[in-house]
Amino acid sequence: MPAPPCASCHASRAALRRPRSGQALCGACFCAAFEAEVLHTVLAGRLLPPGAVVAVGASGGKDSTVLAHVLRALTPRLGISLQLVAVDEGIGGYRDAALAAVRRQAARWELPLTVVAYEDLFGGWTMDAVARSTAGSGRSRSCCTFCGVLRRRALEEGARRVGATHIVTGHNADDMAETVLMNFLRGDAGRLARGGGLGSPGEGGALPRCRPLQFASQKEVVLYAHFRRLDYFSEECVYAPEAFRGHARDLLKRLEAARPSAVLDLVHSAERLALAPAARPPRPGACSRCGALASRALCQACALLDGLNRGRPRLAIGKGRRGLDEEAMPGTPGDPARAPTSKAVPTF
Ligand code: SF4
């Protein structure tokens, strides 16, 4: 049976049905609609003002590849300039190949690329070294917790180096819904209370961040990459199978099978979520060590690195944070009364 005509141009045969709307479109009309929706997200949310220098967090994966490609296409409409910033976490057998994909994209699209490495920024720590350290403490399943915090800091550092005024990341609707589910499952009222807006406005001197693909489903991101013939790296990180996120992903898939709107429902519920004032996190202040935004004595990155440097990585996450913060409170950076560290604690 021949495919129906495209519901938009009526000239070509439809090549897909949009997963949520069921609309039958040809590849060209789908890509145009996808780009128009991202443009609407950026304009309606006032995410990227004209003149912004935008650092795109580029991992080589499908999401950041699609984001960079779409924003590049929208650059004349938005009046922005783009820089690719890639983070090398130091994951053997994975990141090198992903970075190669980012370098190909930068060359093909003629976009400047800057790579920042954990090893240089965080006193010699790579993710492989973190994984070895946490394995001994029984916290190897927490690799992504460490990595997520450090990557956020590394991306901020890379963006500052290139003079960016804004940071964009490729998180899609499925990523956001998984995060909301994870926060519920962990009972993390603080993160839930921050809601799931389109990004952060740049409190405490941090650069504003946003997620222009936040309302785009993973399926449509993949379809866009397919029809635009984008070259991206699709292998999974070696530490991903251990991540708690995988359980949230499985649960979300089952929810979506029963209720197709589950992903966007979760994204929107996080946007609207308002907890009782008592459950809201304290007003963020400055990290006592590096000065970055922090809701406790140490920011998350310094807390994690402190635990690693003491050979007690479990201190740095979960309930152990309290002990770490208490230890960190009296001292100042460089205070000899602090416990000795095996590696220099970086400044940012
Ligand atoms: Fe880092 Fe986890 Fe992502 Fe691997 S899967 S790059 S460890 S956050």
XYZ file of N, CA, C and O in Angstrom, residues 115-225:
444
model
N 37.983 22.035 23.427
C 37.846 20.814 24.235
C 38.463 21.074 25.602
O 39.596 21.552 25.705
N 37.722 20.801 26.648
C 38.261 20.908 28.013
C 38.240 19.516 28.643
O 37.307 18.745 28.420
N 39.287 19.204 29.379
C 39.439 17.842 29.922
C 39.362 17.842 31.443
O 39.934 18.712 32.105
N 38.669 16.855 31.977
C 38.608 16.695 33.440
C 40.027 16.664 34.026
O 40.286 17.253 35.064
N 40.895 15.916 33.356
C 42.232 15.707 33.905
C 42.937 17.038 34.158
O 43.629 17.200 35.155
N 42.742 18.002 33.261
C 43.387 19.314 33.419
C 42.658 20.173 34.453
O 43.280 20.953 35.164
N 41.349 20.039 34.496
C 40.566 20.932 35.356
C 40.504 20.462 36.801
O 40.384 21.279 37.711
N 40.547 19.149 37.007
C 40.215 18.622 38.331
C 41.386 17.889 38.982
O 41.247 16.767 39.494
N 42.550 18.508 38.949
C 43.689 17.964 39.680
C 44.095 16.574 39.257
O 44.536 15.776 40.085
N 43.954 16.253 37.969
C 44.415 14.961 37.456
C 43.346 13.879 37.432
O 43.585 12.794 36.910
N 42.162 14.164 37.979
C 41.106 13.133 37.984
C 40.487 12.995 36.592
O 40.075 13.980 35.988
N 40.442 11.744 36.115
C 39.646 11.415 34.928
C 38.468 10.575 35.408
O 38.482 10.086 36.541
N 37.475 10.365 34.539
C 36.362 9.520 34.967
C 36.820 8.091 35.206
O 36.312 7.407 36.098
N 37.800 7.615 34.428
C 38.296 6.255 34.676
C 38.928 6.166 36.069
O 38.755 5.167 36.772
N 39.667 7.215 36.464
C 40.269 7.218 37.802
C 39.185 7.294 38.870
O 39.267 6.627 39.903
N 38.159 8.100 38.625
C 37.043 8.198 39.575
C 36.372 6.829 39.710
O 36.054 6.375 40.814
N 36.174 6.153 38.576
C 35.513 4.844 38.606
C 36.324 3.845 39.417
O 35.766 3.066 40.198
N 37.654 3.880 39.248
C 38.493 2.956 40.036
C 38.378 3.279 41.523
O 38.284 2.398 42.364
N 38.369 4.569 41.830
C 38.303 4.984 43.230
C 36.958 4.616 43.855
O 36.900 4.115 44.975
N 35.884 4.850 43.131
C 34.557 4.585 43.696
C 34.278 3.082 43.749
O 33.527 2.631 44.599
N 34.905 2.298 42.867
C 34.691 0.849 42.898
C 35.127 0.279 44.239
O 34.462 -0.558 44.828
N 36.244 0.791 44.769
C 36.753 0.328 46.048
C 35.843 0.653 47.205
O 35.875 0.004 48.246
N 35.023 1.684 47.035
C 34.133 2.103 48.128
C 32.738 1.548 47.962
O 31.844 1.890 48.720
N 32.574 0.712 46.915
C 31.246 0.168 46.670
C 30.297 1.155 46.042
O 29.094 0.942 46.028
N 30.832 2.297 45.527
C 29.960 3.303 44.935
C 30.140 3.394 43.422
O 29.898 4.426 42.840
N 30.594 2.287 42.808
C 30.854 2.356 41.375
C 29.598 2.676 40.590
O 29.646 3.181 39.479
N 28.412 2.373 41.161
C 27.171 2.673 40.455
C 26.904 4.168 40.404
O 25.974 4.616 39.761
N 27.737 4.943 41.107
C 27.507 6.379 41.174
C 28.355 7.160 40.185
O 28.428 8.379 40.283
N 29.012 6.474 39.254
C 29.899 7.182 38.328
C 29.210 8.372 37.672
O 29.788 9.448 37.539
N 27.978 8.168 37.258
C 27.291 9.238 36.533
C 26.970 10.417 37.445
O 26.853 11.544 36.969
N 26.826 10.161 38.740
C 26.605 11.275 39.671
C 27.836 12.163 39.701
O 27.754 13.388 39.606
N 29.005 11.536 39.835
C 30.253 12.299 39.801
C 30.385 13.012 38.460
O 30.686 14.199 38.388
N 30.180 12.249 37.404
C 30.438 12.779 36.058
C 29.508 13.947 35.742
O 29.925 14.950 35.170
N 28.238 13.813 36.151
C 27.283 14.881 35.834
C 27.668 16.191 36.485
O 27.619 17.257 35.847
N 28.094 16.118 37.733
C 28.482 17.338 38.456
C 29.746 17.938 37.832
O 29.832 19.147 37.577
N 30.731 17.090 37.564
C 31.996 17.593 37.028
C 31.817 18.123 35.605
O 32.436 19.112 35.205
N 30.949 17.463 34.836
C 30.765 17.902 33.444
C 30.098 19.278 33.399
O 30.436 20.114 32.568
N 29.174 19.488 34.314
C 28.517 20.792 34.367
C 29.568 21.886 34.608
O 29.587 22.924 33.969
N 30.476 21.597 35.555
C 31.513 22.575 35.869
C 32.485 22.752 34.684
O 32.900 23.857 34.347
N 32.833 21.635 34.056
C 33.775 21.710 32.934
C 33.171 22.490 31.768
O 33.864 23.283 31.113
N 31.891 22.274 31.516
C 31.249 22.991 30.409
C 31.209 24.489 30.697
O 31.445 25.315 29.805
N 30.948 24.836 31.939
C 30.954 26.254 32.335
C 32.347 26.846 32.085
O 32.481 27.942 31.536
N 33.375 26.106 32.480
C 34.740 26.594 32.310
C 35.075 26.764 30.819
O 35.637 27.770 30.404
N 34.705 25.756 30.023
C 34.969 25.848 28.585
C 34.235 27.015 27.957
O 34.794 27.739 27.109
N 32.993 27.225 28.375
C 32.204 28.331 27.809
C 32.827 29.670 28.157
O 32.875 30.595 27.332
N 33.309 29.804 29.364
C 33.948 31.065 29.773
C 35.211 31.307 28.950
O 35.511 32.426 28.574
N 35.958 30.232 28.700
C 37.208 30.389 27.933
C 36.960 30.960 26.543
O 37.799 31.652 25.988
N 35.821 30.607 25.942
C 35.564 31.080 24.578
C 34.744 32.370 24.574
O 34.334 32.836 23.521
N 34.512 32.930 25.747
C 33.789 34.197 25.810
C 32.298 34.065 25.586
O 31.634 35.022 25.166
N 31.754 32.883 25.881
C 30.313 32.676 25.669
C 29.498 33.465 26.686
O 29.934 33.696 27.818
N 28.306 33.859 26.259
C 27.370 34.534 27.172
C 26.271 33.573 27.610
O 25.569 33.840 28.584
N 26.098 32.473 26.866
C 25.035 31.507 27.163
C 25.553 30.100 26.870
O 26.408 29.909 26.005
N 24.973 29.123 27.568
C 25.292 27.711 27.321
C 24.002 27.005 26.914
O 22.948 27.221 27.529
N 24.086 26.173 25.889
C 22.933 25.332 25.531
C 23.359 23.864 25.576
O 24.488 23.526 25.233
N 22.451 23.023 26.016
C 22.721 21.588 26.032
C 21.608 20.857 25.285
O 20.514 21.394 25.098
N 21.894 19.630 24.877
C 20.988 18.920 23.977
C 19.951 18.053 24.662
O 19.378 17.181 24.013
N 19.684 18.290 25.937
C 18.694 17.452 26.630
C 17.345 17.525 25.917
O 16.828 18.611 25.647
N 16.782 16.334 25.658
C 15.472 16.297 24.990
C 14.378 15.983 26.020
O 14.646 15.843 27.223
N 13.142 15.871 25.529
C 12.012 15.682 26.459
C 12.152 14.388 27.251
O 11.825 14.345 28.443
N 12.642 13.337 26.613
C 12.797 12.062 27.323
C 13.827 12.194 28.448
O 13.625 11.666 29.552
N 14.934 12.899 28.170
C 15.940 13.121 29.219
C 15.323 13.856 30.397
O 15.571 13.527 31.568
N 14.537 14.884 30.078
C 13.946 15.690 31.145
C 12.967 14.861 31.971
O 12.949 14.939 33.198
N 12.143 14.061 31.270
C 11.159 13.238 31.989
C 11.868 12.209 32.874
O 11.443 11.939 34.005
N 12.952 11.628 32.362
C 13.722 10.676 33.190
C 14.251 11.362 34.444
O 14.225 10.798 35.540
N 14.729 12.594 34.282
C 15.271 13.319 35.439
C 14.185 13.591 36.470
O 14.408 13.441 37.677
N 13.002 13.972 35.999
C 11.896 14.213 36.926
C 11.567 12.920 37.684
O 11.428 12.919 38.910
N 11.480 11.808 36.939
C 11.192 10.523 37.584
C 12.262 10.166 38.612
O 11.965 9.728 39.720
N 13.541 10.363 38.234
C 14.636 10.046 39.153
C 14.538 10.881 40.422
O 14.759 10.377 41.527
N 14.199 12.155 40.266
C 14.095 13.015 41.445
C 12.954 12.556 42.352
O 13.082 12.564 43.571
N 11.843 12.128 41.730
C 10.746 11.583 42.542
C 11.196 10.310 43.250
O 10.978 10.130 44.450
N 11.819 9.406 42.489
C 12.199 8.112 43.055
C 13.223 8.249 44.178
O 13.277 7.446 45.093
N 14.057 9.298 44.075
C 15.057 9.538 45.127
C 14.502 10.390 46.261
O 15.179 10.620 47.255
N 13.300 10.921 46.059
C 12.743 11.830 47.063
C 13.535 13.112 47.156
O 13.676 13.696 48.232
N 14.074 13.548 46.024
C 14.920 14.747 46.022
C 14.044 15.994 45.859
O 13.890 16.538 44.764
N 13.487 16.436 46.999
C 12.563 17.573 46.954
C 13.266 18.842 46.482
O 12.663 19.689 45.818
N 14.542 18.969 46.817
C 15.274 20.179 46.414
C 15.301 20.345 44.910
O 15.003 21.413 44.385
N 15.635 19.249 44.199
C 15.695 19.354 42.739
C 14.297 19.511 42.161
O 14.106 20.239 41.187
N 13.320 18.797 42.742
C 11.957 18.938 42.230
C 11.469 20.367 42.421
O 10.777 20.923 41.565
N 11.854 20.962 43.543
C 11.375 22.315 43.835
C 11.936 23.326 42.851
O 11.340 24.383 42.636
N 13.103 23.000 42.283
C 13.652 23.929 41.288
C 12.880 23.863 39.987
O 13.058 24.693 39.108
N 12.056 22.806 39.856
C 11.200 22.707 38.674
C 11.972 22.300 37.444
O 13.159 22.017 37.488
N 11.285 22.259 36.330
C 11.914 21.773 35.100
C 11.859 22.802 34.003
O 11.605 22.483 32.866
N 12.078 24.048 34.358
C 12.026 25.105 33.348
C 12.989 24.845 32.207
O 13.682 23.836 32.178
N 13.045 25.771 31.302
C 13.873 25.581 30.115
C 15.354 25.793 30.384
O 16.162 25.706 29.484
N 15.700 26.066 31.612
C 17.104 26.238 31.929
C 17.254 27.070 33.168
O 16.311 27.267 33.924
N 18.478 27.547 33.392
C 18.715 28.384 34.560
C 19.153 29.760 34.078
O 19.867 29.885 33.080
N 18.721 30.805 34.792
C 18.976 32.154 34.291
C 20.395 32.640 34.529
O 20.768 33.713 34.049
N 21.196 31.874 35.255
C 22.569 32.316 35.481
C 22.740 32.991 36.831
O 23.308 34.071 36.914
N 22.259 32.329 37.879
C 22.386 32.892 39.224
C 23.845 32.877 39.668
O 24.630 32.039 39.253
N 24.174 33.792 40.551
C 25.471 33.771 41.225
C 26.655 33.853 40.286
O 27.711 33.305 40.567
N 26.488 34.508 39.152
C 27.608 34.672 38.233
C 27.771 33.528 37.254
O 28.618 33.589 36.358
N 26.984 32.444 37.408
C 27.066 31.345 36.431
C 26.442 31.809 35.111
O 25.558 32.671 35.101
N 26.912 31.238 34.015
C 26.336 31.606 32.717
C 24.918 31.045 32.597
O 24.649 29.940 33.065
N 24.009 31.783 31.953
C 22.666 31.241 31.728
C 22.743 29.988 30.856
O 23.537 29.922 29.921
N 21.920 29.010 31.213
C 21.877 27.746 30.467
C 20.467 27.499 29.984
O 19.504 27.851 30.676
N 20.340 26.843 28.848
C 18.995 26.452 28.416
C 19.060 25.178 27.576
O 20.137 24.749 27.153
N 17.863 24.614 27.349
C 17.740 23.329 26.650
C 16.716 23.493 25.538
O 15.532 23.193 25.727
N 17.133 23.956 24.397
C 16.157 24.236 23.331
C 15.410 22.999 22.819
O 14.359 23.135 22.197
N 15.936 21.792 23.073
C 15.247 20.572 22.612
C 14.369 19.963 23.703
O 13.933 18.819 23.574
N 14.100 20.715 24.743
C 13.406 20.150 25.900
C 12.026 19.588 25.567
O 11.550 18.699 26.245
N 11.384 20.104 24.533
C 10.051 19.600 24.188
C 10.089 18.651 22.989
O 9.046 18.231 22.495
N 11.283 18.335 22.502
C 11.404 17.421 21.359
C 11.618 16.007 21.886
O 12.479 15.770 22.738
N 10.848 15.062 21.370
C 11.001 13.689 21.858
C 12.272 13.072 21.280
O 12.777 13.475 20.235
N 12.752 12.071 21.995
C 13.949 11.368 21.524
C 13.732 10.777 20.126
O 14.609 10.816 19.273
N 12.519 10.238 19.904
C 12.245 9.631 18.597
C 12.377 10.673 17.497
O 12.917 10.397 16.415
N 11.890 11.873 17.740
C 11.956 12.895 16.695
C 13.374 13.420 16.509
O 13.760 13.792 15.399
N 14.155 13.444 17.598
C 15.562 13.829 17.461
C 16.274 12.836 16.535
O 17.035 13.216 15.634
N 15.994 11.554 16.748
C 16.616 10.516 15.910
C 16.130 10.659 14.453
O 16.924 10.552 13.507
N 14.838 10.915 14.279
C 14.303 11.078 12.918
C 14.936 12.277 12.221
O 15.287 12.223 11.030
N 15.092 13.363 12.957
C 15.708 14.561 12.365
C 17.144 14.254 11.919
O 17.552 14.600 10.804
N 17.894 13.581 12.811
C 19.276 13.224 12.460
C 19.296 12.327 11.227
O 20.165 12.454 10.348
